[in-house]
Coordinates of C-alpha atoms in Angstrom, one line a residue:
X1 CA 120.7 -108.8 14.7
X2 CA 124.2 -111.0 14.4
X3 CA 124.5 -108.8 11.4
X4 CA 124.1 -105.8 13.3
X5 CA 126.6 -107.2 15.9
X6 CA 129.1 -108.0 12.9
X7 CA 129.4 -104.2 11.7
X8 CA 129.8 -102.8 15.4
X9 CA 132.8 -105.3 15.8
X10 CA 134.3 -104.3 13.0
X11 CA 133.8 -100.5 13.2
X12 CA 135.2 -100.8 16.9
X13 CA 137.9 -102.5 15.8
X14 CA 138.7 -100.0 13.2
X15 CA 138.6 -97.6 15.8
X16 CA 140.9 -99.5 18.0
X17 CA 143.1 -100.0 15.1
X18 CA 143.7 -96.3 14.8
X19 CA 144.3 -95.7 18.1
X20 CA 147.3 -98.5 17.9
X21 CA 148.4 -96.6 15.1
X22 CA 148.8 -93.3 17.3
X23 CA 150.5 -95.4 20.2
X24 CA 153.3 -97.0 17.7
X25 CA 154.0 -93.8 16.5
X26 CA 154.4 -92.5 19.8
X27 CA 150.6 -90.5 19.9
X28 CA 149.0 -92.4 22.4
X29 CA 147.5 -90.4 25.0
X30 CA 148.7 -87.7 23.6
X31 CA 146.8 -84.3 23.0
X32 CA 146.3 -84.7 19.0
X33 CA 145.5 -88.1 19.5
X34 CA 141.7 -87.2 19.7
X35 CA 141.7 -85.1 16.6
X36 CA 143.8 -88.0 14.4
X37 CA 141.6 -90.3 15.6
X38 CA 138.1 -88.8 14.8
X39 CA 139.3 -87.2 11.4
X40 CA 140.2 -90.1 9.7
X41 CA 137.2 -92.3 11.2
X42 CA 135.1 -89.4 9.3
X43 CA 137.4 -89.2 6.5
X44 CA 136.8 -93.5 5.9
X45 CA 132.9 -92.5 6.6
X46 CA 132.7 -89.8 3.8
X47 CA 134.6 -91.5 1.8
X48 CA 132.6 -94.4 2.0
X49 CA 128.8 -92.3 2.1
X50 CA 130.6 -90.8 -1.0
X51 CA 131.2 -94.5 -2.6
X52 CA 127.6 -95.6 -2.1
X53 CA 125.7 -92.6 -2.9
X54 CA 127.6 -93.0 -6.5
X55 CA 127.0 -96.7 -6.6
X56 CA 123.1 -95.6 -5.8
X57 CA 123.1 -93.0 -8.7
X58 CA 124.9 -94.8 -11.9
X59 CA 124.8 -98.7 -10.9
X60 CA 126.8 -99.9 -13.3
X61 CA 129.7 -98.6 -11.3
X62 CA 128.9 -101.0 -8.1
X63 CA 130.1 -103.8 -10.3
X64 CA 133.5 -102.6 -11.1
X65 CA 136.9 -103.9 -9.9
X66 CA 138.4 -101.0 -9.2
X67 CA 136.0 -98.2 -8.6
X68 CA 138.8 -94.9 -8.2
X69 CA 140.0 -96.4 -11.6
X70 CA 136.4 -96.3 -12.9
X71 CA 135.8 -93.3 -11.3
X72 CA 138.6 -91.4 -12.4
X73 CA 137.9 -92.4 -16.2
X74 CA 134.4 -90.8 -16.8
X75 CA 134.6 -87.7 -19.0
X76 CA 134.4 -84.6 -16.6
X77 CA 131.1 -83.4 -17.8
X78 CA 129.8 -86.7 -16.7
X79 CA 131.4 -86.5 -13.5
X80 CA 130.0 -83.5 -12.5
X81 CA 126.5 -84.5 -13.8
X82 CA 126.4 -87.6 -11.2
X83 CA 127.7 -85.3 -8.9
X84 CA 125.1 -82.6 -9.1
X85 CA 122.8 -85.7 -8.9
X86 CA 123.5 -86.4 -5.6
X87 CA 121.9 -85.1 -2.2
X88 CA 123.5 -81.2 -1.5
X89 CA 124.4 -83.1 2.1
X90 CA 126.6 -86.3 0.6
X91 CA 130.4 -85.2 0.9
X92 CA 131.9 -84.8 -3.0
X93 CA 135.1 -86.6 -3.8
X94 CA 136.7 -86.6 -6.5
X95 CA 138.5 -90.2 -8.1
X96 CA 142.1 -89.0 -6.4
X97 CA 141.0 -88.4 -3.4
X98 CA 139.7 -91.7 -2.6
X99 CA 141.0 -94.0 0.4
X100 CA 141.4 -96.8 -2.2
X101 CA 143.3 -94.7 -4.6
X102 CA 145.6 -93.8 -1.4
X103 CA 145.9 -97.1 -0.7
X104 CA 147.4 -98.4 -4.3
X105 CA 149.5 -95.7 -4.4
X106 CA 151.0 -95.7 -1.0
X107 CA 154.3 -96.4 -1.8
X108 CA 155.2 -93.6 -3.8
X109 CA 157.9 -91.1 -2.9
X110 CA 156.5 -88.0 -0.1
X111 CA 153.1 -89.9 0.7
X112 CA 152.4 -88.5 4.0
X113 CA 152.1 -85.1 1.9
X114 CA 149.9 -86.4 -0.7
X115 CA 147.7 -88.1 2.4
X116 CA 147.4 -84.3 3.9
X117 CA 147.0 -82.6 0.3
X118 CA 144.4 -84.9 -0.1
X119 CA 142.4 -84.0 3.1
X120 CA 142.7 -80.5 2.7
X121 CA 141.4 -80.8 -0.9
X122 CA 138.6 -82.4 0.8
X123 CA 138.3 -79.5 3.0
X124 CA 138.0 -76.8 0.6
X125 CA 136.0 -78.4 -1.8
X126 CA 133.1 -79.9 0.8
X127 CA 133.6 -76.1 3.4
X128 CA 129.7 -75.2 2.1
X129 CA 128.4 -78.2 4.1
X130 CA 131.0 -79.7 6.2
X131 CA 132.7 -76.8 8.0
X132 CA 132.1 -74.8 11.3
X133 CA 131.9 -71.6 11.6
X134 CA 133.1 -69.1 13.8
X135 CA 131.2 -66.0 15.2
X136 CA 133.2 -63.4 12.8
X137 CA 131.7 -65.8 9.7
X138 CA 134.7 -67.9 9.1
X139 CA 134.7 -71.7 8.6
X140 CA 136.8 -74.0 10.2
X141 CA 139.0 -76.7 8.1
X142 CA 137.4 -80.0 7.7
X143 CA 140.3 -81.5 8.1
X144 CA 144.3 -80.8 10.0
X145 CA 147.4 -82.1 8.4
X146 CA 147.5 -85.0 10.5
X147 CA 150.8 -86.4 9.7
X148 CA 152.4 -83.0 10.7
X149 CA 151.8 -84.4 14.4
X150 CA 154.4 -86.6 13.7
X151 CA 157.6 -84.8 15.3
X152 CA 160.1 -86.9 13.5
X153 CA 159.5 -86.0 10.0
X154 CA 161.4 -89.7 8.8
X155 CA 158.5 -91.7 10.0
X156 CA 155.3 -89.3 8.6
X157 CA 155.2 -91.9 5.3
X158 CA 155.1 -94.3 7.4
X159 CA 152.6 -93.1 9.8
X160 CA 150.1 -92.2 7.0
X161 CA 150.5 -95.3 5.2
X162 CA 149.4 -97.2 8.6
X163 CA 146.4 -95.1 8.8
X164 CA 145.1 -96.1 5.1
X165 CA 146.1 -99.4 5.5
X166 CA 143.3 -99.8 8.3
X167 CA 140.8 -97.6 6.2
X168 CA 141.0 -100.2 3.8
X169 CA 140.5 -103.0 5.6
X170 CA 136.4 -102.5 5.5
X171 CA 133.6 -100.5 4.0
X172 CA 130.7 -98.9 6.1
X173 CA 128.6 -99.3 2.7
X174 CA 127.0 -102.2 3.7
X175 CA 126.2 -100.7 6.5
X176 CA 124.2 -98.1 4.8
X177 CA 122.8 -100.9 2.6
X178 CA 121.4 -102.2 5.4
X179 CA 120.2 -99.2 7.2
X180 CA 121.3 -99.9 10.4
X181 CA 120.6 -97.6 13.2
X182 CA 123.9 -97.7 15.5
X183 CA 125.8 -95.1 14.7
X184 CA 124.9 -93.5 18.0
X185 CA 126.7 -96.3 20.1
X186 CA 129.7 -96.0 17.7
X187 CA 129.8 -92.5 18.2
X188 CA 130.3 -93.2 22.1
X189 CA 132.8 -95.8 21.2
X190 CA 134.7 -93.4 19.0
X191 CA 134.9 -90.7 21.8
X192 CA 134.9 -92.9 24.9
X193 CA 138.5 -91.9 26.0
X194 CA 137.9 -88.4 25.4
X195 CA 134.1 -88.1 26.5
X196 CA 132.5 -90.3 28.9
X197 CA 130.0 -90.0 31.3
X198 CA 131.9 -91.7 33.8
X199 CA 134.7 -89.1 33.5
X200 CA 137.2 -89.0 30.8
X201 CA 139.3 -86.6 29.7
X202 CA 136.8 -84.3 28.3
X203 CA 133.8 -85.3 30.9
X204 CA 132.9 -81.7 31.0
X205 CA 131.3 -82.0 27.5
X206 CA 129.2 -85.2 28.6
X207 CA 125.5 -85.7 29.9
X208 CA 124.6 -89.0 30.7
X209 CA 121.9 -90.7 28.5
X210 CA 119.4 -90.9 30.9
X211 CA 119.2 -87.4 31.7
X212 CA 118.9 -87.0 28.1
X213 CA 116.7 -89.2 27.4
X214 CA 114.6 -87.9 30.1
X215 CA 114.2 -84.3 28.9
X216 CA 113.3 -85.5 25.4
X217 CA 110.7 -87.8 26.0
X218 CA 108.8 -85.1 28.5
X219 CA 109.4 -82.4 25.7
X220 CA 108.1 -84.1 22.7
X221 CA 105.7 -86.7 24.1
X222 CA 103.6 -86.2 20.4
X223 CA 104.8 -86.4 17.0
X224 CA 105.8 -82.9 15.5
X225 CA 107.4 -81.4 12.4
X226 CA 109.4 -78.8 10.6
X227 CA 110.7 -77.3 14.1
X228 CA 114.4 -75.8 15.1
X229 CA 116.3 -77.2 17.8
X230 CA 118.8 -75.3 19.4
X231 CA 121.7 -75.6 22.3
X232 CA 123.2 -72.3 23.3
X233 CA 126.2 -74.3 25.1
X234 CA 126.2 -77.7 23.1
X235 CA 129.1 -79.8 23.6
X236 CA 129.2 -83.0 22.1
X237 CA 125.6 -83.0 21.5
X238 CA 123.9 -85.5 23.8
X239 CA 121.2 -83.5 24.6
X240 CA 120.5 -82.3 20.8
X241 CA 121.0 -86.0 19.4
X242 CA 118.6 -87.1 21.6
X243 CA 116.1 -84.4 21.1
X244 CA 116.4 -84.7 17.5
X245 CA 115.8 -88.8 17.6
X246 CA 112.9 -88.1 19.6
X247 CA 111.4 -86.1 16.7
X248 CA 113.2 -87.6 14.1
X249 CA 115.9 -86.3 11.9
X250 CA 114.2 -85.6 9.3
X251 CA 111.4 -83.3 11.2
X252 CA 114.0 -81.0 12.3
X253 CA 116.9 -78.8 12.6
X254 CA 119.6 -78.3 14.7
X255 CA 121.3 -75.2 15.8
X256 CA 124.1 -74.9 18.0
X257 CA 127.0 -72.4 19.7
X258 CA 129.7 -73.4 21.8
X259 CA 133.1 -71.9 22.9
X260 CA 134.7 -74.5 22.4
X261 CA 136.3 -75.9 18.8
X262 CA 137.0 -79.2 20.2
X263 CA 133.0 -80.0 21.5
X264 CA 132.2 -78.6 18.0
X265 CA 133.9 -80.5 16.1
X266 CA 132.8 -83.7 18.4
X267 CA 128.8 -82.5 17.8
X268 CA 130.1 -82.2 13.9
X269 CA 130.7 -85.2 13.8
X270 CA 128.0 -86.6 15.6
X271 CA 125.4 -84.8 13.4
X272 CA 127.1 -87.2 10.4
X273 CA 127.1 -90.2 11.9
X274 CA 123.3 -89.6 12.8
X275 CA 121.7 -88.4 9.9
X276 CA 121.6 -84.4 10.7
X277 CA 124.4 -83.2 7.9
X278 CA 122.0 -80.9 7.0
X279 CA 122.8 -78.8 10.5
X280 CA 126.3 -78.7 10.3
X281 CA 126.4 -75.4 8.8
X282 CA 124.5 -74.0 11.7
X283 CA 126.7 -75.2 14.1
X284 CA 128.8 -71.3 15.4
X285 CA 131.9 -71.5 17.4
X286 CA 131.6 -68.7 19.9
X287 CA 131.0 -67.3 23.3
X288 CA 127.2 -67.7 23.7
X289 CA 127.0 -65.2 26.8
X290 CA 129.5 -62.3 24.9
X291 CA 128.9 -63.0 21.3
X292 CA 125.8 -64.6 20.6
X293 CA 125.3 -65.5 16.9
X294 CA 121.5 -66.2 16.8
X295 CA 120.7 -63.7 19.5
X296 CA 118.0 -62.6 17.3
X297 CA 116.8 -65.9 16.0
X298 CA 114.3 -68.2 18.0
X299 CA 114.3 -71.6 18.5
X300 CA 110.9 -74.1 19.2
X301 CA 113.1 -76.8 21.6
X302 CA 116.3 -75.7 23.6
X303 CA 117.9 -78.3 25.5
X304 CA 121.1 -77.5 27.9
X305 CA 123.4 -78.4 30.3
X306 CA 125.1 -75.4 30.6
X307 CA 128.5 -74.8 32.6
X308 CA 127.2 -74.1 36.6
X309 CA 130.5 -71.9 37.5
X310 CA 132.8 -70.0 35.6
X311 CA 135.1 -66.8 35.0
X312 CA 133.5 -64.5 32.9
X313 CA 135.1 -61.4 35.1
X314 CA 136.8 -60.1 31.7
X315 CA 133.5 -59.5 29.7
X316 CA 131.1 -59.2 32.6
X317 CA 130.4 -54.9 32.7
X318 CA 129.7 -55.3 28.9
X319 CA 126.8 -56.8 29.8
X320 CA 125.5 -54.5 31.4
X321 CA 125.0 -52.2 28.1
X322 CA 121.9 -51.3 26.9
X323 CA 122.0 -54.0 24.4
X324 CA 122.0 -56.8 27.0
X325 CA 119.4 -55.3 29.5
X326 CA 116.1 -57.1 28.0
X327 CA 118.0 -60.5 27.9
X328 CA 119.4 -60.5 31.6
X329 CA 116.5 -59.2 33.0
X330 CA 116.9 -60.6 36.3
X331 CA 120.3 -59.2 36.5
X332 CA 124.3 -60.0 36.0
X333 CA 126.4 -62.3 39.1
X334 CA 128.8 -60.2 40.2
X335 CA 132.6 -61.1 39.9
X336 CA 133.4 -63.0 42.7
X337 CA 135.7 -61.7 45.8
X338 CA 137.6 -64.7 46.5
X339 CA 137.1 -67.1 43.5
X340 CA 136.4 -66.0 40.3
X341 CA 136.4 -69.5 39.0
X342 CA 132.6 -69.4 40.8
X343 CA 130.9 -67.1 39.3
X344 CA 127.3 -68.3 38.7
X345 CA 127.4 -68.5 34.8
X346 CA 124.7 -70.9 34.6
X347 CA 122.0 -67.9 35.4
X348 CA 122.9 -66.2 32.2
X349 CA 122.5 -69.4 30.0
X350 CA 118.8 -69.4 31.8
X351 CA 118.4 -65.9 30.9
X352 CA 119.3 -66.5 27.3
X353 CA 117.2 -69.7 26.9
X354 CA 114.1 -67.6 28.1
X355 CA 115.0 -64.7 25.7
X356 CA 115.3 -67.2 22.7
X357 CA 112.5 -69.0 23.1
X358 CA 109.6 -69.2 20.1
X359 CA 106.2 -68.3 20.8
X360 CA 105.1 -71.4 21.4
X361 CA 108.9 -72.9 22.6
X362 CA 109.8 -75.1 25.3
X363 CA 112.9 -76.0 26.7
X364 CA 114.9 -78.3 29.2
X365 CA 118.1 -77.0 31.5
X366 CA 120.1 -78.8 34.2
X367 CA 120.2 -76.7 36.6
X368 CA 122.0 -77.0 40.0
X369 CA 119.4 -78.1 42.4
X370 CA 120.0 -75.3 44.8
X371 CA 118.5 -72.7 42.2
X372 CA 115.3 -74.1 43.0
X373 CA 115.2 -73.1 46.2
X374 CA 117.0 -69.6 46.3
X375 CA 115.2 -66.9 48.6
X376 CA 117.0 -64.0 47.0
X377 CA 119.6 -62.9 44.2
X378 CA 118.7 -63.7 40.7
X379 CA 117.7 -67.4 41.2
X380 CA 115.2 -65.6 42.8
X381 CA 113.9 -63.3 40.0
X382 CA 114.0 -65.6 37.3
X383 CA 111.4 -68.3 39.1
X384 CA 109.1 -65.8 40.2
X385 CA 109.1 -64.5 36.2
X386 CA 108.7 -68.0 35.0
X387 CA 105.8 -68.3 37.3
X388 CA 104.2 -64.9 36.4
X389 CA 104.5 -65.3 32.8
X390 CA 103.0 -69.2 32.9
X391 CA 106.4 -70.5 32.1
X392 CA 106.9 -73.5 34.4
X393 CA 106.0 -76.7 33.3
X394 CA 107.7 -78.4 36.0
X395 CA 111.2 -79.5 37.3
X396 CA 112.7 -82.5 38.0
X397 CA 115.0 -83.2 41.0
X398 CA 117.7 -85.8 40.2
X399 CA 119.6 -88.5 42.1
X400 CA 122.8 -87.5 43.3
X401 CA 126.0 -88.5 41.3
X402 CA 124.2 -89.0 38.3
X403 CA 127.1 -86.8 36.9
X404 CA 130.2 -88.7 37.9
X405 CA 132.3 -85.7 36.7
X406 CA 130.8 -83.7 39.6
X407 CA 129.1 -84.2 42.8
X408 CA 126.6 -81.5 42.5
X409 CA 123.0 -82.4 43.0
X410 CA 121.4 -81.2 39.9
X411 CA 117.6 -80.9 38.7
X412 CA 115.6 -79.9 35.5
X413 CA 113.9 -77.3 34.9
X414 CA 111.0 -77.7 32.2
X415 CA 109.8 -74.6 30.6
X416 CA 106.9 -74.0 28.2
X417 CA 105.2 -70.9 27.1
X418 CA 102.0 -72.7 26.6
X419 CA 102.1 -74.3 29.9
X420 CA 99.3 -75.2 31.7
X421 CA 99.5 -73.0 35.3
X422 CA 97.2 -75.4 37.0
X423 CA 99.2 -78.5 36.6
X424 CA 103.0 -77.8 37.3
X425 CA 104.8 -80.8 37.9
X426 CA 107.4 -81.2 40.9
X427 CA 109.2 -84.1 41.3
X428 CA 111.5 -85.8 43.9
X429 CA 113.8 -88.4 42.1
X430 CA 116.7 -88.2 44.3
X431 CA 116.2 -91.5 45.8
X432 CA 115.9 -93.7 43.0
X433 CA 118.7 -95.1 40.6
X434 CA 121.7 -97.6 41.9
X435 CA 125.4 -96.4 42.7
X436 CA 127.6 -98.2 40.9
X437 CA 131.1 -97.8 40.7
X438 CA 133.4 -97.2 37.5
X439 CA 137.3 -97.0 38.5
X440 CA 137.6 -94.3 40.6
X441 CA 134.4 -93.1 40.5
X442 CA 130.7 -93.6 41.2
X443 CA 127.6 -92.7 39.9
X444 CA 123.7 -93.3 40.1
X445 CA 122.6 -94.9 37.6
X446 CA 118.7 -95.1 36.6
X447 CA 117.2 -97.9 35.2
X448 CA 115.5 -98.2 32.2
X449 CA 111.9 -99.1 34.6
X450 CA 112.9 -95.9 36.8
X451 CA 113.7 -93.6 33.4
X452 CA 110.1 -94.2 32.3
X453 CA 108.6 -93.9 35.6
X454 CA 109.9 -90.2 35.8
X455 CA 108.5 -89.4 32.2
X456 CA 105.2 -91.1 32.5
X457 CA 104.6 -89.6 35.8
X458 CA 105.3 -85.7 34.0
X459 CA 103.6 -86.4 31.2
X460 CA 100.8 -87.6 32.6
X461 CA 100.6 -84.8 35.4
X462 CA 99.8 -87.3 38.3
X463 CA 100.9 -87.0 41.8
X464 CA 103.3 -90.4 43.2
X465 CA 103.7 -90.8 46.0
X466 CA 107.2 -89.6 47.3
X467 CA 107.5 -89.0 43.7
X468 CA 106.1 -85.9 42.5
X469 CA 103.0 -83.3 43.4
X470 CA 101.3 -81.6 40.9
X471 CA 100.8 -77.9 41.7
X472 CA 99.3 -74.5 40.6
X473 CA 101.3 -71.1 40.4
X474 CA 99.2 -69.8 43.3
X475 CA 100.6 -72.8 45.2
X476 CA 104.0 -72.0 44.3
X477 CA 103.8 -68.1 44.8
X478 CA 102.8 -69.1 48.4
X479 CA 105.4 -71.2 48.9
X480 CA 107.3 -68.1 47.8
X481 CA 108.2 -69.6 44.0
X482 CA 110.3 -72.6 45.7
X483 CA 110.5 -75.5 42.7
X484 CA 111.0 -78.2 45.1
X485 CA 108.8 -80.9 45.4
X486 CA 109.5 -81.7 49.4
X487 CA 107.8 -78.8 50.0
X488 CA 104.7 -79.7 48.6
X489 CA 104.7 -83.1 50.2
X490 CA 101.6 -83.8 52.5
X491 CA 102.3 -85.1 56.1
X492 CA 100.6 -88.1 56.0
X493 CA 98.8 -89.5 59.8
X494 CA 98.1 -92.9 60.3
X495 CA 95.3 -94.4 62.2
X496 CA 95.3 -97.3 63.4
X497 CA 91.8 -99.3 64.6
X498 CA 92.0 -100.4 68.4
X499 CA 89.4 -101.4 71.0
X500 CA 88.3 -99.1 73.7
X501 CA 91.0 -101.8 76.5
X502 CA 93.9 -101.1 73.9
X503 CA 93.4 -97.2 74.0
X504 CA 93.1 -97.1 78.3
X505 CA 96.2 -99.5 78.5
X506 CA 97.9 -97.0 76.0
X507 CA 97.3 -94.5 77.8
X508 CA 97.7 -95.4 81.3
X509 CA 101.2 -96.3 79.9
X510 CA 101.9 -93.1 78.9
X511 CA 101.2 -92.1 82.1
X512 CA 103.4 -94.3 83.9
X513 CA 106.2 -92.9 81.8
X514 CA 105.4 -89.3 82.7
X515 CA 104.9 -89.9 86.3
X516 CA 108.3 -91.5 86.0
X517 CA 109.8 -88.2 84.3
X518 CA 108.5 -86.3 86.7
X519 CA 109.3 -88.2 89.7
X520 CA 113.1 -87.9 87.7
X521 CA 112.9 -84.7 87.2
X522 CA 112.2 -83.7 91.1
X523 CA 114.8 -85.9 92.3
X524 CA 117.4 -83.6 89.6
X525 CA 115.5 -80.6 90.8
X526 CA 116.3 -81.2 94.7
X527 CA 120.0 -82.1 93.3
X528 CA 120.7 -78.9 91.5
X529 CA 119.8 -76.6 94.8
X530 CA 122.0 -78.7 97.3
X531 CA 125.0 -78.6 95.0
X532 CA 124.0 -74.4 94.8
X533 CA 123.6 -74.1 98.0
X534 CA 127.0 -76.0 98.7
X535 CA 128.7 -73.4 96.8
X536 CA 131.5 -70.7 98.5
X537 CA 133.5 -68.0 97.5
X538 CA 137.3 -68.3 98.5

């Protein structure tokens, strides 16, 4: 464990090193900070994956001084054979392109152009695995020419040699050595300025653990294998990293489109730090709603937290074509009169989830919590399908401000095509969790008692007392499809035991008190006609 502690101190430190690195050179807080910063963290982490890997394959070479040097003197054919040796998901690097050869050869002439040559090297030769790719088929570069953020070309040697220096200061391979399972936290670390749950500067890509960790554990409470995961609007990945830990990495895949580069190349590098490089090539940059790139490819778990409002006005009547009728079955929001900004986007995401689904799938979506209780529109359509077709697991009401980058009461829907229509699952967790506050803002956070609570309680399809009901579909198609546990709620009547003395003294107090109203009410009665009758015209 003090082990364990050791290599997180050291890899935030890197981390903070970098970022001081950006602020002397004028790059702090700036906009390309967040892409120097995570490029060359994974740069030092395929570099040193690459290192260990090798030292793995042809031991000999772990006991070397100088292991570029080494490296670089094997014949080529030998080279390439340890290369080809290697897992198809370990980065390859050739002896030159190491951060250790960078670093002994830092102070020759032009080096922040040797530093950038040597990334986009990296880039080409490592695209197959590494790079994203866009809806049109082509792949994003691994890696910018980070010293070209530097305005003031004079100081760009300067700036890269700062960056190696901190590279070299320590090696993640012992960290592999060791096989330690943290790379989730550092992840977090790595990102916390740019992607925090209590509201950075890219919030809008964040859910907060606990809702993730909530929707895994109901949607894989068993062991499973061999099955494809897939987020139609991923972000930086919370919901999929935490799916995929709840199956394991190695029992499945991960599939992913988002709009945005920036959240894609966050979940890129998320998928390396925890053990999914395998998925990186089936990560699409693209409009999911317009474009969809696995429109005909279904998935067994889909997890999202798709965006509740947005302008989609400029693509909105294409649609409506025949090719888009099955999948927006329950129809398309209209553009909005006064904000277009509001436009319900979240209903297509649901539409599209449902469409993708396997034939045994099931799937998670945060959902504002009003959909739930819609009586028209397509909110409207899309429960009453759900329910017809034996869709609805359950749903899951959440505390408010469990989002701090938004104060909108959200829930989760639960779908499953093998559902059981006599035990739905509603639940009411808006009351538990603790507000706490973080700077400016506050959130509810859940604890880790509460968290399980929630899960055992849907998995276990028992009713709790101001907690959840467990219903049938005829139950909710009476209650005209509303998903909301309150509804279901029964009125609960006390009795108390009392003796045949306390029940007359109870009730000749009640009528003391109404012989007092009415004695009241008179008296107001008499008033009101006097002050009528007092009335004249003038």
């Amino acid at each position: 464990m003090t082990q364990d502690l050791n290599f997180i101190t050291k890899t935030k430190d890197l981390i903070d090193n970098l970022k001081s690195v950006c602020a002397n050179y004028g790059l702090g807080n700036d906009g390309n900070e967040f892409k120097i910063i995570t490029q060359v963290f994974l740069y030092k982490f395929l570099n040193d994956k690459f290192r260990y890997e090798v030292k793995k394959a042809k031991p000999d070479l772990a006991a070397v001084e100088d292991f570029s040097a080494a490296l670089h003197a094997m014949p080529e054919d030998d080279y390439l054979f340890l290369v080809d040796s290697l897992d198809a998901n370990i980065p390859r690097l050739q002896s030159h392109q190491l951060i250790s050869h960078l670093y002994n050869n830092q102070n020759q002439g032009d080096f922040a152009k040797t530093f950038d040559d040597t990334l986009r090297q990296i880039s080409i030769e490592n695209a197959e695995v590494f790079s994203i790719k866009a809806f049109s088929g082509a792949k994003d570069s691994l890696f910018d020419e980070l010293s070209q953020y530097i305005s003031d070309s004079s100081q760009r040697d300067a700036f890269a040699r700062a960056l190696i220096n901190k590279l070299f200061e320590f090696s993640f391979e012992e960290m592999f050595e060791e096989k330690y399972d943290f790379f989730a936290t550092i992840f977090e670390y790595l990102i916390k300025d740019y992607n925090s749950d209590s509201g950075g500067k890219y919030a809008e890509y964040y859910t907060p653990h606990a809702v993730a960790r909530i929707m895994a554990a109901i949607m894989v409470p068993e062991p499973i294998k061999g099955v494809r995961c897939y987020d139609p609007g991923a972000g930086s990945g919370t919901l999929l990293m935490s799916l995929a830990h709840q199956i394991g990495e190695q029992n499945c895949s991960i599939y992913s489109e988002d709009i945005s580069q920036k959240s894609s190349s966050m979940l890129r590098l998320n998928l390396v730090l925890n053990g999914l490089t395998h998925s990186i090539p089936n990560i699409i940059k693209t409009n999911t709603i317009a474009q969809p790139y696995y429109l005909s490819q279904k998935f067994d778990f889909i997890v999202s937290n798709p965006p509740f409002k947005l302008d989609f006005s400029d693509f909105r009547d294409d649609l409506e074509k025949d090719m888009f009728k099955d999948r927006f079955f329950a129809g398309i929001p209209k553009v909005a009169k006064a904000k277009k900004e509001s436009m319900a986007i979240y209903l297509l995401f649901i539409q599209h989830i449902m469409h993708s689904l396997s034939e045994n799938g099931k799937a998670a979506i945060v959902v504002p919590t009003g959909f739930i209780t819609a009586q028209t529109g397509i909110e409207k359509k899309i429960r009453e399908k759900l329910v017809k077709q034996g869709w609805l697991r359950g749903v899951v009401s959440m505390p408010s401000n469990i989002f701090a980058s938004t104060n909108a009461n959200v829930s989760v829907l639960f779908l499953d095509k093998k559902a059981d229509t006599e035990q739905i699952v509603l639940m009411d967790a808006s009351k538990l969790g603790e507000i706490v506050k973080e700077g400016k803002n506050q959130r509810t956070v859940l604890s880790s008692q509460e968290e399980s609570q929630i899960i055992d309680a849907f998995n276990s399809q028992i009713a709790v007392e101001d907690l959840s009901v467990v219903v049938s579909k005829d139950m909710v198609q009476e209650k005209n499809y509303s998903f909301a546990a309150g509804q279901y709620f029964e009125v609960k009547i006390e009795y108390l035991d009392i003796t045949a003395d306390e029940f007359q003294e109870k009730i000749n107090g009640f009528e003391e008190r109404l012989n007092s109203f009415f004695t009241l009410g008179n008296q107001l009665d008499t008033e009101i006609q006097n002050q009528i009758k007092s009335l004249r015209y003038e």
